[in-house]
Amino acid sequence: MGSKNKLKRFTENETFKNVIQPKREEILAGNIDLKGNWKRHFGNNKPLVLELGCGKGEYTLGLAKQHPEKNFIGVDIKGARFWRGAKTALEANLENVAFLRTQIELIDLLFDESEVSEIWITFPDPQKKYKRTKHRLTNKAFLDKYARILRPGGLVHLKTDSGFMHGYTLGLLHGLGYEIIYANHDVYKNEGSPPSVTGIKTFYEIQYLEEGKPITYIQFRIS
């Protein structure tokens, strides 16, 4: 994507009512009015669901269409990517969708305790190298952050094409004693996966399937 295209998308994002872009210094200073009050943005008190690392927002949109009884926020630092999802949501009049531009390690500074109902982590970078462990979105430090903002009994979903990420997360969850509700190493070949897993396919997921890569899924509780 050219720099002019990116600049155009950044400019458009600033005009979109469904895009929230707090500055890092504001987050660190605790100057986030929506923290603990995200229902004000949506105008209702529906359960709040996050997709972390939402990319172009395809999964966030898919979930929002499947579940109009919930509100969804796609979270990513790359605004030029989720521009497409935000624009599509506005064009489709999807009122239960928003996009938040921030780094995921700041997530517990943007949502209050027990404010979030569910978290989706879809096709994250597995960060295979040991020195990159701290960047894996299911490492203990991140799980602790999620636990702080999730309501009691809140769900976390991990959907990935990485067998490494799937195995790493399962092992960590077992070691920490967290409740694993459902785990599947090939959701399209085994029955029983929720419609929210098999009923939504992103652009890259379709490519993975064409290459014969199995798609894995874990649903678990950490709070």
Rosetta silent file (secondary structure, phi, psi, omega in degrees, C-alpha in Angstrom):
SEQUENCE: MGSKNKLKRFTENETFKNVIQPKREEILAGNIDLKGNWKRHFGNNKPLVLELGCGKGEYTLGLAKQHPEKNFIGVDIKGARFWRGAKTALEANLENVAFLRTQIELIDLLFDESEVSEIWITFPDPQKKYKRTKHRLTNKAFLDKYARILRPGGLVHLKTDSGFMHGYTLGLLHGLGYEIIYANHDVYKNEGSPPSVTGIKTFYEIQYLEEGKPITYIQFRIS
SCORE:     score description
SCORE:     0.000 S_00000001
   1 L     0.000  129.363 -179.288    0.000    0.000    0.000 S_00000001
   2 L   -71.731  160.600 -178.078    1.419    3.405   -1.002 S_00000001
   3 H   -64.136  -33.498  178.514    1.975    6.213    1.492 S_00000001
   4 H   -65.960  -40.239  178.007   -0.707    8.350   -0.202 S_00000001
   5 H   -62.889  -45.093  179.514   -3.227    5.523    0.220 S_00000001
   6 H   -61.072  -46.368 -179.471   -2.311    5.121    3.880 S_00000001
   7 H   -59.996  -40.828  178.452   -2.586    8.846    4.502 S_00000001
   8 H   -62.480  -41.800 -179.764   -6.007    8.908    2.852 S_00000001
   9 H   -68.587  -40.870  177.299   -7.195    6.042    5.037 S_00000001
  10 H   -60.032  -41.811  179.922   -5.830    7.632    8.208 S_00000001
  11 H   -65.400  -42.310  178.690   -7.655   10.847    7.311 S_00000001
  12 H   -65.432  -39.402  178.982  -10.904    9.003    6.641 S_00000001
  13 H   -55.492  -35.442 -178.755  -10.625    7.092    9.918 S_00000001
  14 L   -66.559  -19.527 -179.694  -10.691   10.415   11.752 S_00000001
  15 L   -97.636   -9.899 -176.807  -14.144   11.103   10.288 S_00000001
  16 L   -81.007  128.444 -179.186  -15.616    7.674   11.031 S_00000001
  17 L   -71.630  -16.136 -178.504  -17.923    7.606   14.044 S_00000001
  18 L   -99.350   13.211  177.945  -17.082    3.945   14.669 S_00000001
  19 E  -116.090  128.052  178.020  -13.303    4.498   14.997 S_00000001
  20 E  -117.438  127.046 -174.629  -11.680    5.415   18.323 S_00000001
  21 L  -133.144   72.839  179.174   -8.017    6.448   18.273 S_00000001
  22 L   -70.483  149.461  177.155   -6.717    7.477   21.708 S_00000001
  23 L   -79.108  147.928 -178.004   -3.132    8.664   21.981 S_00000001
  24 H   -56.212  -42.571 -178.731   -0.683    6.429   23.833 S_00000001
  25 H   -65.403  -32.525  176.407    0.147    9.154   26.346 S_00000001
  26 H   -67.276  -40.709  179.781   -3.559    9.639   27.103 S_00000001
  27 H   -64.312  -47.765 -177.881   -3.964    5.911   27.735 S_00000001
  28 H   -65.009  -29.417  179.312   -0.927    5.745   30.026 S_00000001
  29 L   -83.077   -6.763  179.926   -2.150    8.808   31.926 S_00000001
  30 L    79.239   20.113 -177.626   -5.559    7.210   32.469 S_00000001
  31 L   -95.625   53.558 -179.479   -7.378    9.900   30.502 S_00000001
  32 L  -114.837  102.195 -176.178   -9.774    7.541   28.708 S_00000001
  33 L   -63.097  -30.217 -176.196  -13.383    8.613   29.233 S_00000001
  34 L   -78.012  -16.076  179.311  -14.796    5.476   27.632 S_00000001
  35 L   -60.043  124.323 -177.078  -13.062    3.115   30.065 S_00000001
  36 L    81.035   -1.639 -175.561  -15.841    1.583   32.146 S_00000001
  37 L  -143.853   37.442  179.416  -18.409    3.329   29.977 S_00000001
  38 H   -66.485  -19.754  176.975  -18.202    1.783   26.511 S_00000001
  39 H   -61.938  -25.156  178.090  -21.974    1.398   26.571 S_00000001
  40 H   -65.626  -37.354  179.164  -22.057    5.170   26.026 S_00000001
  41 H   -64.907  -42.913 -176.757  -20.370    4.766   22.651 S_00000001
  42 H   -85.973  -17.585 -179.783  -22.873    2.133   21.502 S_00000001
  43 L    77.005   19.540  178.255  -25.889    3.675   23.212 S_00000001
  44 L  -157.758  175.586 -176.188  -26.877    0.405   24.877 S_00000001
  45 L  -113.528   32.314  179.592  -25.758   -2.090   27.494 S_00000001
  46 L   -68.377  155.392  177.244  -25.282   -5.154   25.275 S_00000001
  47 L   -56.077  142.548 -175.280  -22.412   -7.564   26.074 S_00000001
  48 E  -104.041  127.663 -178.229  -19.065   -6.293   24.800 S_00000001
  49 E  -122.897  134.176  179.036  -16.822   -8.531   22.672 S_00000001
  50 E  -109.143  143.360  164.908  -13.265   -7.717   21.528 S_00000001
  51 E  -114.268  118.091 -176.421  -11.288   -9.054   18.596 S_00000001
  52 E   -93.350  130.406 -175.003   -7.582   -8.505   19.248 S_00000001
  53 L    69.880   53.659 -168.663   -5.364   -8.001   16.210 S_00000001
  54 L   -76.719  -11.302  179.720   -8.392   -7.581   13.971 S_00000001
  55 L    58.711 -125.062 -178.912   -6.496   -6.718   10.775 S_00000001
  56 L   -78.709   -3.424  176.086   -8.988   -5.658    8.104 S_00000001
  57 L    86.377   11.556 -176.849  -11.875   -6.311   10.473 S_00000001
  58 H   -61.582  -42.563 -177.658  -13.377   -9.223    8.556 S_00000001
  59 H   -72.825  -38.966  176.281  -13.926  -11.362   11.635 S_00000001
  60 H   -57.410  -44.848  179.059  -15.256   -8.488   13.710 S_00000001
  61 H   -65.043  -42.786 -179.984  -17.825   -7.784   11.000 S_00000001
  62 H   -61.052  -43.151  178.712  -18.726  -11.451   10.653 S_00000001
  63 H   -65.418  -40.713 -179.164  -19.334  -11.813   14.381 S_00000001
  64 H   -63.781  -36.673  178.033  -21.372   -8.607   14.492 S_00000001
  65 H   -70.077  -37.522  179.217  -23.644   -9.864   11.711 S_00000001
  66 H   -70.613  -31.657 -171.373  -24.099  -13.219   13.463 S_00000001
  67 L  -129.970   75.817  177.901  -24.775  -11.641   16.860 S_00000001
  68 L   -65.650  -12.709  179.433  -26.742   -8.369   16.710 S_00000001
  69 L   -82.755    2.558  179.446  -27.444   -8.852   20.432 S_00000001
  70 L  -129.090  159.091  173.579  -23.788   -8.054   21.219 S_00000001
  71 E  -104.312  142.768 -175.365  -21.407   -5.146   20.593 S_00000001
  72 E  -126.759  137.929  175.932  -18.041   -5.777   18.933 S_00000001
  73 E  -126.557  120.545  173.466  -14.779   -3.851   18.943 S_00000001
  74 E   -87.953  130.034 -175.854  -11.928   -4.738   16.615 S_00000001
  75 E  -115.608  127.824  177.265   -8.582   -3.773   18.132 S_00000001
  76 E  -162.978  151.852  177.700   -5.433   -3.173   16.090 S_00000001
  77 L   -84.339  -17.692 -175.255   -2.583   -0.666   15.941 S_00000001
  78 L   -96.295   91.146 -176.976   -2.687   -0.534   12.133 S_00000001
  79 H   -64.215  -30.065  179.472   -5.486    1.861   11.281 S_00000001
  80 H   -66.662  -23.395  176.624   -4.879    1.647    7.541 S_00000001
  81 H   -78.357  -53.424 -174.508   -5.847   -2.026    7.751 S_00000001
  82 H   -76.095   -3.585  173.325   -9.063   -1.782    9.766 S_00000001
  83 H   -50.448  -42.946 -178.132  -10.147    1.210    7.662 S_00000001
  84 H   -62.384  -44.811  179.657  -11.797   -1.310    5.336 S_00000001
  85 H   -64.719  -42.062 -179.897  -13.772   -2.923    8.157 S_00000001
  86 H   -63.828  -42.567 -179.488  -14.842    0.412    9.608 S_00000001
  87 H   -66.516  -42.415  178.671  -15.978    1.694    6.224 S_00000001
  88 H   -62.162  -41.925  179.373  -17.880   -1.513    5.465 S_00000001
  89 H   -60.863  -41.417  178.615  -19.624   -1.371    8.850 S_00000001
  90 H   -66.861  -43.031 -179.451  -20.787    2.176    8.181 S_00000001
  91 H   -64.767  -31.521 -178.316  -21.973    1.325    4.663 S_00000001
  92 L   -93.290    3.649 -178.840  -23.898   -1.682    6.025 S_00000001
  93 L    55.601   40.212  175.357  -25.340    0.303    8.951 S_00000001
  94 L   -84.255   99.300 -175.159  -23.844   -2.122   11.473 S_00000001
  95 L   -80.046  -10.648 -177.157  -24.372   -0.161   14.661 S_00000001
  96 L   -99.661   26.053 -178.754  -22.865   -2.862   16.894 S_00000001
  97 E  -128.592  137.463  171.458  -19.333   -2.492   15.492 S_00000001
  98 E  -143.535  163.370  177.784  -16.438   -0.213   16.428 S_00000001
  99 E  -130.035  134.656 -175.509  -12.690   -0.205   15.852 S_00000001
 100 E  -118.918  119.423  179.646  -10.076    0.804   18.401 S_00000001
 101 E   -92.213  109.183  178.485   -6.572    1.790   17.310 S_00000001
 102 L  -166.244  167.816  172.636   -4.133    0.866   20.044 S_00000001
 103 L   -81.848  138.652 -173.523   -1.415   -1.554   21.056 S_00000001
 104 H   -65.812  -27.342  179.115   -2.842   -4.719   22.580 S_00000001
 105 H   -66.403  -10.068  178.101   -0.484   -4.564   25.571 S_00000001
 106 H   -99.410    7.409 -169.781   -2.462   -1.487   26.697 S_00000001
 107 H   -59.836  -35.175 -178.120   -5.825   -3.260   26.582 S_00000001
 108 H   -75.641   -7.040  175.543   -6.308   -3.382   30.363 S_00000001
 109 H   -94.309   -5.836 -176.763   -5.944    0.421   30.481 S_00000001
 110 L  -109.326  -15.180  179.394   -8.813    0.910   28.041 S_00000001
 111 L  -129.945  145.127 -177.065  -11.462   -1.339   29.580 S_00000001
 112 L   -82.015  168.089  177.310  -12.632   -1.555   33.168 S_00000001
 113 L   -58.421  130.081  177.315  -12.708   -4.628   35.370 S_00000001
 114 L    64.509   20.143 -177.689  -15.393   -7.081   34.207 S_00000001
 115 L   -83.610  -21.938 -173.773  -16.410   -4.782   31.331 S_00000001
 116 E  -104.780  137.859 -178.820  -15.748   -7.297   28.546 S_00000001
 117 E   -89.525  -40.901 -177.184  -17.841  -10.406   27.905 S_00000001
 118 E  -146.528  155.810  174.021  -15.630  -12.242   25.379 S_00000001
 119 E  -130.281  131.193  173.992  -12.273  -11.938   23.636 S_00000001
 120 E  -110.351  133.461  172.815  -11.431  -13.319   20.185 S_00000001
 121 E  -121.942  108.530 -172.385   -7.843  -13.801   19.037 S_00000001
 122 E  -115.370  120.944  175.872   -7.881  -14.725   15.353 S_00000001
 123 L    50.007   52.746  178.365   -4.815  -15.804   13.387 S_00000001
 124 L   -74.200  159.319  171.641   -2.228  -13.989   15.515 S_00000001
 125 L   -63.115  121.708 -176.529    1.471  -14.034   14.680 S_00000001
 126 L   -69.938  -14.311  178.431    2.667  -17.143   16.586 S_00000001
 127 L    48.544   62.649 -171.069    6.017  -15.495   17.397 S_00000001
 128 L   -66.532  -32.661 -178.104    7.812  -18.852   17.258 S_00000001
 129 L   -66.014  140.132 -176.055   11.258  -17.688   18.317 S_00000001
 130 H   -56.331  -40.416 -177.886   11.853  -18.030   22.055 S_00000001
 131 H   -68.208  -10.221  178.295   12.966  -14.416   22.394 S_00000001
 132 H   -99.686    6.784 -177.862    9.577  -13.402   20.968 S_00000001
 133 H   -53.175  -39.612 -176.396    7.606  -15.266   23.642 S_00000001
 134 H   -64.968  -14.592 -179.840    6.629  -11.994   25.334 S_00000001
 135 H   -96.869   -5.236  178.401    4.809  -10.966   22.159 S_00000001
 136 L   -69.392  129.972 -172.898    2.581  -14.057   21.917 S_00000001
 137 L   -72.492   -4.126  174.342   -0.984  -12.935   22.528 S_00000001
 138 L  -116.459   18.432  175.654   -1.718  -15.949   24.736 S_00000001
 139 L   -72.290  169.837 -172.899    1.324  -15.748   27.015 S_00000001
 140 H   -61.626  -38.523 -179.400    0.692  -15.428   30.755 S_00000001
 141 H   -61.227  -42.253  177.688    1.225  -11.665   30.845 S_00000001
 142 H   -69.827  -40.989  178.878   -1.456  -11.137   28.205 S_00000001
 143 H   -59.561  -37.300  178.123   -3.793  -13.670   29.825 S_00000001
 144 H   -64.214  -38.867  177.673   -3.484  -11.735   33.094 S_00000001
 145 H   -65.353  -43.377  179.789   -4.499   -8.534   31.302 S_00000001
 146 H   -63.077  -40.161 -178.566   -7.493  -10.259   29.720 S_00000001
 147 H   -60.752  -32.275 -178.329   -8.545  -11.695   33.079 S_00000001
 148 H   -70.012  -32.138 -175.380   -8.699   -8.183   34.540 S_00000001
 149 H   -99.420  -14.362  179.742  -11.160   -6.878   31.970 S_00000001
 150 E   -79.135  143.242  173.838  -13.271  -10.008   31.451 S_00000001
 151 E   -69.068  158.763  176.458  -16.445  -10.534   33.444 S_00000001
 152 E   -55.441  128.472 -178.009  -16.515  -13.646   35.658 S_00000001
 153 E    83.282    2.283 -179.476  -16.960  -16.636   33.371 S_00000001
 154 E   -62.937  149.958 -173.856  -16.061  -14.595   30.284 S_00000001
 155 E   -99.829  148.298  169.337  -14.804  -16.519   27.275 S_00000001
 156 E  -121.431  136.508 -179.941  -11.588  -16.340   25.276 S_00000001
 157 E  -120.940  131.554  173.547  -11.425  -17.778   21.750 S_00000001
 158 E  -120.471  118.088  176.012   -8.239  -18.590   19.839 S_00000001
 159 E  -120.540  124.826 -173.756   -8.553  -19.443   16.149 S_00000001
 160 E  -152.958  155.870  172.636   -5.311  -20.036   14.265 S_00000001
 161 L   -94.182   -0.386 -176.348   -3.640  -21.859   11.406 S_00000001
 162 L   -94.175  110.595  174.830   -0.521  -22.304   13.574 S_00000001
 163 H   -61.609  -31.938  177.316   -0.168  -25.738   15.151 S_00000001
 164 H   -62.104  -48.585 -178.274    2.628  -24.230   17.235 S_00000001
 165 H   -64.480  -40.230  178.787    0.354  -21.515   18.658 S_00000001
 166 H   -60.927  -50.245 -178.636   -2.420  -24.025   19.299 S_00000001
 167 H   -67.202  -40.996  178.330   -0.105  -26.412   21.173 S_00000001
 168 H   -58.906  -46.520 -177.167    1.674  -23.646   23.081 S_00000001
 169 H   -67.343  -44.124  177.927   -1.620  -22.192   24.291 S_00000001
 170 H   -58.522  -45.427  179.886   -3.106  -25.552   25.271 S_00000001
 171 H   -62.150  -42.413  179.573    0.010  -26.420   27.263 S_00000001
 172 H   -64.981  -43.915 -179.625    0.024  -23.067   29.017 S_00000001
 173 H   -63.071  -42.771  177.272   -3.675  -23.270   29.880 S_00000001
 174 H   -61.750  -43.585 -178.522   -3.263  -26.775   31.308 S_00000001
 175 H   -65.328  -32.831 -179.439   -0.258  -25.650   33.330 S_00000001
 176 H   -87.616   -8.009  178.222   -2.097  -22.657   34.759 S_00000001
 177 L    77.696   22.118  178.447   -5.195  -24.703   35.564 S_00000001
 178 L   -79.559  155.974 -176.479   -7.561  -22.673   33.385 S_00000001
 179 E   -81.140  116.785  175.045  -10.801  -24.197   32.112 S_00000001
 180 E   -95.633  113.694 -175.788  -10.600  -25.403   28.513 S_00000001
 181 E   -83.516  -39.597 -176.092  -14.168  -25.649   27.239 S_00000001
 182 E  -155.571  136.993  176.163  -13.458  -26.803   23.705 S_00000001
 183 E  -143.078  135.765 -177.343  -10.355  -27.569   21.643 S_00000001
 184 E  -146.113  129.088 -177.134  -10.137  -28.774   18.059 S_00000001
 185 L   -89.918   -2.298  177.795   -7.045  -29.188   15.876 S_00000001
 186 L  -160.653   85.570 -168.397   -9.004  -29.138   12.580 S_00000001
 187 L   -66.639  -23.353 -177.529  -12.355  -27.368   12.831 S_00000001
 188 L   -91.514   -5.939  176.958  -13.464  -28.026    9.251 S_00000001
 189 L  -109.091  -16.024 -178.993  -12.903  -31.774    9.423 S_00000001
 190 L  -114.661  137.142 -179.636  -14.343  -32.404   12.873 S_00000001
 191 L   -76.846  159.556  172.968  -17.955  -31.777   13.857 S_00000001
 192 L   106.009   -7.802  179.365  -19.023  -29.742   16.840 S_00000001
 193 L   -72.566  142.701 -179.627  -17.287  -26.428   16.257 S_00000001
 194 L   -61.620  151.823  178.201  -19.467  -23.354   16.961 S_00000001
 195 H   -58.411  -28.619  179.134  -20.960  -21.497   13.948 S_00000001
 196 H   -69.222  -14.706  178.658  -18.881  -18.464   14.901 S_00000001
 197 H   -94.271  -48.252 -176.575  -15.794  -20.570   14.125 S_00000001
 198 H   -92.642  -15.478 -175.966  -16.757  -22.329   10.895 S_00000001
 199 L   -89.310   -3.423  178.977  -19.286  -19.785    9.646 S_00000001
 200 L  -128.551  125.556  178.269  -16.781  -16.942    9.216 S_00000001
 201 L  -128.784  125.594  176.152  -13.747  -17.161    6.942 S_00000001
 202 L   -81.230  169.535  179.540  -11.295  -14.325    6.381 S_00000001
 203 H   -56.250  -47.878 -178.090   -9.476  -13.735    3.091 S_00000001
 204 H   -72.031  -32.083  177.553   -6.270  -15.295    4.408 S_00000001
 205 H   -62.585  -40.974  177.224   -8.121  -18.161    6.068 S_00000001
 206 H   -60.308  -39.561  177.314   -9.567  -19.151    2.705 S_00000001
 207 H   -64.954  -42.363  178.798   -6.027  -19.180    1.335 S_00000001
 208 H   -59.043  -42.601 -178.753   -4.825  -21.347    4.235 S_00000001
 209 H   -66.386  -38.361  177.563   -7.610  -23.835    3.524 S_00000001
 210 H   -64.581  -28.794  177.977   -6.759  -23.926   -0.185 S_00000001
 211 L   -83.072   -4.515  179.335   -3.172  -24.765    0.835 S_00000001
 212 L    85.149   14.382  179.052   -4.489  -27.623    2.986 S_00000001
 213 L   -77.133  131.387  174.580   -3.618  -26.028    6.310 S_00000001
 214 L   -73.600  144.115  176.608   -5.824  -27.175    9.212 S_00000001
 215 L  -102.648  126.400 -176.636   -7.514  -24.404   11.200 S_00000001
 216 E  -106.371  161.784 -177.408   -7.443  -24.901   14.963 S_00000001
 217 E  -152.641  139.049  173.761   -9.628  -23.471   17.718 S_00000001
 218 E  -133.292  135.414  172.168   -9.638  -23.263   21.510 S_00000001
 219 E  -119.681  127.938 -175.174  -12.365  -21.824   23.732 S_00000001
 220 E  -149.912  167.736  177.936  -11.415  -21.264   27.361 S_00000001
 221 E  -120.185  140.065  176.402  -12.052  -19.314   30.571 S_00000001
 222 L  -127.632    6.834 -179.448   -9.472  -17.432   32.639 S_00000001
 223 L  -143.591    0.000    0.000  -11.795  -15.573   35.008 S_00000001
